mmCIF file of C-alpha atoms in Angstrom:
data_model
loop_
_atom_site.group_PDB
_atom_site.id
_atom_site.type_symbol
_atom_site.label_atom_id
_atom_site.label_comp_id
_atom_site.label_asym_id
_atom_site.label_seq_id
_atom_site.Cartn_x
_atom_site.Cartn_y
_atom_site.Cartn_z
ATOM 1 C CA MET A 1 3.463 -19.852 -6.966
ATOM 2 C CA ILE A 2 2.584 -17.631 -3.768
ATOM 3 C CA LEU A 3 2.450 -14.105 -4.672
ATOM 4 C CA ASP A 4 4.462 -12.508 -1.526
ATOM 5 C CA GLU A 5 5.310 -8.896 -2.968
ATOM 6 C CA TYR A 6 3.414 -5.925 -3.500
ATOM 7 C CA LYS A 7 4.071 -2.202 -4.525
ATOM 8 C CA THR A 8 3.234 0.901 -2.944
ATOM 9 C CA ILE A 9 4.287 4.030 -2.463
ATOM 10 C CA SER A 10 6.284 5.599 0.342
ATOM 11 C CA GLN A 11 5.090 8.340 3.434
ATOM 12 C CA LYS A 12 6.047 11.075 1.406
ATOM 13 C CA VAL A 13 2.821 12.345 -0.401
ATOM 14 C CA GLY A 14 3.595 12.765 -4.090
ATOM 15 C CA GLU A 15 1.907 15.893 -5.493
ATOM 16 C CA GLY A 16 0.540 16.152 -9.033
ATOM 17 C CA PHE A 17 -0.738 18.910 -11.143
ATOM 18 C CA TYR A 18 -2.786 19.498 -14.813
ATOM 19 C CA SER A 19 -5.068 22.524 -16.116
ATOM 20 C CA GLU A 20 -6.927 22.457 -18.900
ATOM 21 C CA LYS A 21 -8.684 25.389 -20.296
ATOM 22 C CA ARG A 22 -8.450 27.033 -16.836
ATOM 23 C CA SER A 23 -9.846 24.169 -14.983
ATOM 24 C CA LYS A 24 -7.075 23.264 -12.175
ATOM 25 C CA PHE A 25 -6.519 19.728 -10.851
ATOM 26 C CA LEU A 26 -4.592 19.382 -8.018
ATOM 27 C CA ALA A 27 -3.907 15.452 -7.238
ATOM 28 C CA PHE A 28 -1.876 13.770 -4.172
ATOM 29 C CA ALA A 29 -0.737 10.199 -3.515
ATOM 30 C CA HIS A 30 -1.095 9.202 -0.031
ATOM 31 C CA HIS A 31 0.072 5.863 1.378
ATOM 32 C CA VAL A 32 -2.362 4.704 3.698
ATOM 33 C CA THR A 33 -3.422 1.458 5.361
ATOM 34 C CA SER A 34 -7.062 1.581 6.339
ATOM 35 C CA GLU A 35 -10.229 3.053 5.310
ATOM 36 C CA ASP A 36 -10.291 5.109 8.691
ATOM 37 C CA GLU A 37 -7.019 6.861 7.895
ATOM 38 C CA ILE A 38 -8.539 7.499 4.275
ATOM 39 C CA LYS A 39 -11.578 9.078 5.496
ATOM 40 C CA SER A 40 -9.357 11.614 8.077
ATOM 41 C CA ILE A 41 -7.414 12.242 4.862
ATOM 42 C CA LEU A 42 -10.486 13.325 2.754
ATOM 43 C CA GLN A 43 -12.262 15.294 5.245
ATOM 44 C CA ALA A 44 -8.814 17.063 5.710
ATOM 45 C CA TYR A 45 -8.717 18.030 2.019
ATOM 46 C CA LYS A 46 -12.325 18.764 2.065
ATOM 47 C CA LYS A 47 -11.778 21.096 4.836
ATOM 48 C CA LYS A 48 -8.578 22.812 2.923
ATOM 49 C CA TYR A 49 -10.296 22.975 -0.371
ATOM 50 C CA TYR A 50 -13.586 23.776 0.949
ATOM 51 C CA ASP A 51 -13.826 26.319 -2.452
ATOM 52 C CA ALA A 52 -12.945 23.957 -4.972
ATOM 53 C CA ARG A 53 -15.952 22.162 -7.161
ATOM 54 C CA HIS A 54 -14.854 18.336 -7.062
ATOM 55 C CA CYS A 55 -12.405 16.298 -4.790
ATOM 56 C CA CYS A 56 -12.501 13.162 -6.428
ATOM 57 C CA TYR A 57 -10.368 10.367 -5.253
ATOM 58 C CA ALA A 58 -9.453 6.344 -5.644
ATOM 59 C CA TYR A 59 -7.848 4.216 -3.634
ATOM 60 C CA MET A 60 -6.826 0.583 -3.321
ATOM 61 C CA LEU A 61 -5.977 -1.494 0.106
ATOM 62 C CA GLY A 62 -4.123 -4.738 0.892
ATOM 63 C CA ALA A 63 -1.319 -6.865 -0.921
ATOM 64 C CA GLU A 64 -4.125 -8.959 -2.827
ATOM 65 C CA ARG A 65 -5.674 -5.758 -4.341
ATOM 66 C CA VAL A 66 -9.092 -6.491 -3.947
ATOM 67 C CA ASN A 67 -10.195 -3.727 -1.483
ATOM 68 C CA PHE A 68 -10.568 -0.873 -3.874
ATOM 69 C CA ARG A 69 -13.016 2.540 -4.717
ATOM 70 C CA ALA A 70 -13.811 5.422 -7.078
ATOM 71 C CA ASN A 71 -15.250 8.302 -6.229
ATOM 72 C CA ASP A 72 -16.521 11.056 -9.254
ATOM 73 C CA ASP A 73 -17.400 13.747 -6.319
ATOM 74 C CA GLY A 74 -20.229 15.158 -8.804
ATOM 75 C CA GLU A 75 -18.087 14.461 -11.996
ATOM 76 C CA PRO A 76 -20.058 12.860 -14.588
ATOM 77 C CA SER A 77 -20.299 8.995 -14.020
ATOM 78 C CA SER A 78 -16.800 7.365 -14.496
ATOM 79 C CA THR A 79 -14.867 10.301 -15.579
ATOM 80 C CA ALA A 80 -12.919 11.214 -12.267
ATOM 81 C CA GLY A 81 -12.672 8.292 -9.979
ATOM 82 C CA LYS A 82 -12.676 5.572 -12.894
ATOM 83 C CA PRO A 83 -9.359 7.058 -14.716
ATOM 84 C CA ILE A 84 -7.545 7.754 -11.282
ATOM 85 C CA LEU A 85 -7.729 4.017 -10.303
ATOM 86 C CA GLY A 86 -6.929 3.145 -13.909
ATOM 87 C CA GLN A 87 -3.493 4.947 -12.841
ATOM 88 C CA ILE A 88 -3.145 3.116 -9.589
ATOM 89 C CA ASN A 89 -4.028 -0.048 -11.556
ATOM 90 C CA SER A 90 -1.543 0.275 -14.292
ATOM 91 C CA PHE A 91 1.322 1.175 -11.752
ATOM 92 C CA GLU A 92 -0.077 -1.938 -10.059
ATOM 93 C CA LEU A 93 -0.088 -0.110 -6.718
ATOM 94 C CA THR A 94 -1.855 -0.908 -3.242
ATOM 95 C CA ASP A 95 -2.068 0.712 -0.012
ATOM 96 C CA ILE A 96 -2.550 4.120 -1.744
ATOM 97 C CA LEU A 97 -5.195 6.777 -1.892
ATOM 98 C CA ILE A 98 -5.160 9.331 -4.883
ATOM 99 C CA VAL A 99 -7.055 12.518 -4.185
ATOM 100 C CA VAL A 100 -7.594 15.127 -6.923
ATOM 101 C CA ILE A 101 -9.032 18.352 -6.569
ATOM 102 C CA ARG A 102 -10.619 20.171 -9.619
ATOM 103 C CA TYR A 103 -10.942 24.113 -9.487
ATOM 104 C CA PHE A 104 -13.189 24.784 -12.407
ATOM 105 C CA GLY A 105 -12.192 27.237 -15.077
ATOM 106 C CA GLY A 106 -15.579 28.219 -16.543
ATOM 107 C CA THR A 107 -15.070 25.926 -19.863
ATOM 108 C CA LYS A 108 -16.527 22.454 -19.374
ATOM 109 C CA LEU A 109 -13.970 20.127 -20.605
ATOM 110 C CA GLY A 110 -16.446 17.047 -21.810
ATOM 111 C CA THR A 111 -16.302 13.564 -20.596
ATOM 112 C CA SER A 112 -13.290 12.599 -22.536
ATOM 113 C CA GLY A 113 -11.281 16.028 -21.704
ATOM 114 C CA LEU A 114 -12.253 14.979 -17.840
ATOM 115 C CA ILE A 115 -10.697 11.499 -17.875
ATOM 116 C CA VAL A 116 -7.583 12.876 -19.689
ATOM 117 C CA ALA A 117 -7.578 15.450 -16.903
ATOM 118 C CA TYR A 118 -7.779 13.139 -13.770
ATOM 119 C CA ARG A 119 -6.012 10.397 -15.507
ATOM 120 C CA SER A 120 -2.931 13.104 -16.372
ATOM 121 C CA ALA A 121 -3.466 14.582 -12.638
ATOM 122 C CA ALA A 122 -3.304 11.289 -10.844
ATOM 123 C CA ALA A 123 -0.165 9.939 -12.903
ATOM 124 C CA ALA A 124 1.530 13.124 -12.155
ATOM 125 C CA ALA A 125 1.266 12.563 -8.240
ATOM 126 C CA ILE A 126 2.001 8.767 -8.614
ATOM 127 C CA GLU A 127 5.269 9.774 -10.703
ATOM 128 C CA ALA A 128 6.325 12.093 -7.814
ATOM 129 C CA SER A 129 5.787 9.481 -5.408
ATOM 130 C CA GLN A 130 8.851 7.165 -4.486
ATOM 131 C CA ILE A 131 7.626 3.297 -5.238
ATOM 132 C CA GLU A 132 8.420 0.524 -3.012
ATOM 133 C CA VAL A 133 8.458 -2.993 -3.389
ATOM 134 C CA LYS A 134 7.186 -4.594 0.077
ATOM 135 C CA LEU A 135 6.961 -8.572 0.912
ATOM 136 C CA VAL A 136 3.900 -10.088 2.515
ATOM 137 C CA GLU A 137 5.611 -12.016 5.768
ATOM 138 C CA GLU A 138 4.429 -14.730 7.662
ATOM 139 C CA THR A 139 5.138 -14.766 11.467
ATOM 140 C CA ILE A 140 6.125 -18.154 13.184
ATOM 141 C CA THR A 141 6.445 -18.155 16.605
ATOM 142 C CA TYR A 142 8.640 -21.047 17.713
ATOM 143 C CA THR A 143 9.050 -22.492 21.212
ATOM 144 C CA PHE A 144 11.789 -24.762 22.175
ATOM 145 C CA ALA A 145 14.443 -25.916 25.154
ATOM 146 C CA TYR A 146 17.727 -24.053 25.768
ATOM 147 C CA PRO A 147 19.948 -26.890 24.467
ATOM 148 C CA MET A 148 18.674 -26.207 21.240
ATOM 149 C CA MET A 149 19.394 -23.114 20.568
ATOM 150 C CA ASN A 150 22.309 -23.675 18.258
ATOM 151 C CA GLN A 151 20.421 -25.378 15.612
ATOM 152 C CA VAL A 152 17.566 -22.769 15.848
ATOM 153 C CA MET A 153 19.877 -20.089 15.154
ATOM 154 C CA ARG A 154 21.420 -22.255 12.251
ATOM 155 C CA ILE A 155 18.107 -21.988 10.585
ATOM 156 C CA VAL A 156 17.801 -18.525 11.312
ATOM 157 C CA LYS A 157 21.205 -17.969 9.827
ATOM 158 C CA GLU A 158 20.325 -20.335 6.625
ATOM 159 C CA LEU A 159 16.853 -18.990 5.937
ATOM 160 C CA GLN A 160 17.419 -15.595 7.164
ATOM 161 C CA PRO A 161 14.198 -14.516 8.574
ATOM 162 C CA ARG A 162 13.673 -11.242 10.597
ATOM 163 C CA ILE A 163 13.846 -11.656 14.083
ATOM 164 C CA VAL A 164 10.817 -9.898 15.466
ATOM 165 C CA SER A 165 11.129 -10.848 19.271
ATOM 166 C CA GLN A 166 13.246 -13.337 21.363
ATOM 167 C CA THR A 167 13.206 -14.702 24.985
ATOM 168 C CA PHE A 168 15.824 -17.081 26.183
ATOM 169 C CA ASP A 169 15.020 -18.676 29.649
ATOM 170 C CA ASN A 170 14.873 -22.443 30.387
ATOM 171 C CA THR A 171 11.902 -22.555 27.790
ATOM 172 C CA CYS A 172 12.954 -20.380 24.694
ATOM 173 C CA SER A 173 10.909 -18.498 22.279
ATOM 174 C CA ILE A 174 11.392 -16.667 19.308
ATOM 175 C CA THR A 175 9.263 -15.151 16.933
ATOM 176 C CA LEU A 176 10.110 -15.070 13.192
ATOM 177 C CA ALA A 177 8.749 -12.827 10.300
ATOM 178 C CA ILE A 178 9.709 -14.436 6.825
ATOM 179 C CA ARG A 179 8.105 -13.460 3.068
ATOM 180 C CA GLN A 180 5.054 -15.931 2.665
ATOM 181 C CA SER A 181 6.643 -18.012 0.031
ATOM 182 C CA GLU A 182 9.543 -19.262 2.319
ATOM 183 C CA ALA A 183 7.276 -19.933 5.332
ATOM 184 C CA GLU A 184 6.638 -23.564 4.719
ATOM 185 C CA ARG A 185 10.129 -24.176 4.605
ATOM 186 C CA LEU A 186 11.067 -22.079 7.644
ATOM 187 C CA LYS A 187 8.048 -24.064 9.732
ATOM 188 C CA ASN A 188 9.553 -27.428 8.022
ATOM 189 C CA ALA A 189 13.225 -26.876 9.217
ATOM 190 C CA LEU A 190 12.070 -26.152 12.568
ATOM 191 C CA HIS A 191 9.480 -28.527 13.084
ATOM 192 C CA LYS A 192 12.374 -31.381 12.107
ATOM 193 C CA LEU A 193 14.280 -29.904 14.975
ATOM 194 C CA SER A 194 11.431 -31.091 17.046
ATOM 195 C CA PHE A 195 11.896 -34.647 16.693
ATOM 196 C CA GLU A 196 15.782 -35.028 16.343
#
């Protein structure tokens, strides 16, 4: 079975907050699609919160959920980035960056206290976000002679792919996007037309 849908968050930034022993944790969840985008968002936070002690983050990219990173930014190893990434995983999200800014309150929280704080802040940011299910689509371009127009449109009507572009001339061309699990069916249906 092809897994052709994934969960991410909308473009609206989700904000979360957690505080413990006067330490403040500000969390922000962003919809992202590239590492360059992530870098520029992180730079903006480091600039905006230049007086904060730590700027920790985790991200997950791609429908396969194999491109990810967690960063503790000076906190004890695995007490910040990992708990943030853990929240991304427990909500099964991708194409997401969560940044947690920490203002130190003067009292050390210890490793378990830090893990709870970063996890809670990240969860609050996710809960303030709008989760969306998106489809992994495959794009298929089909070229055909004008007299075949009705047959092609019948397949489009039946399988409901999204029409990306179309040109109708002596030789016609149509580009369709369809969820990955249905792509083979669409290809086969169009392929059959060529031999009718």
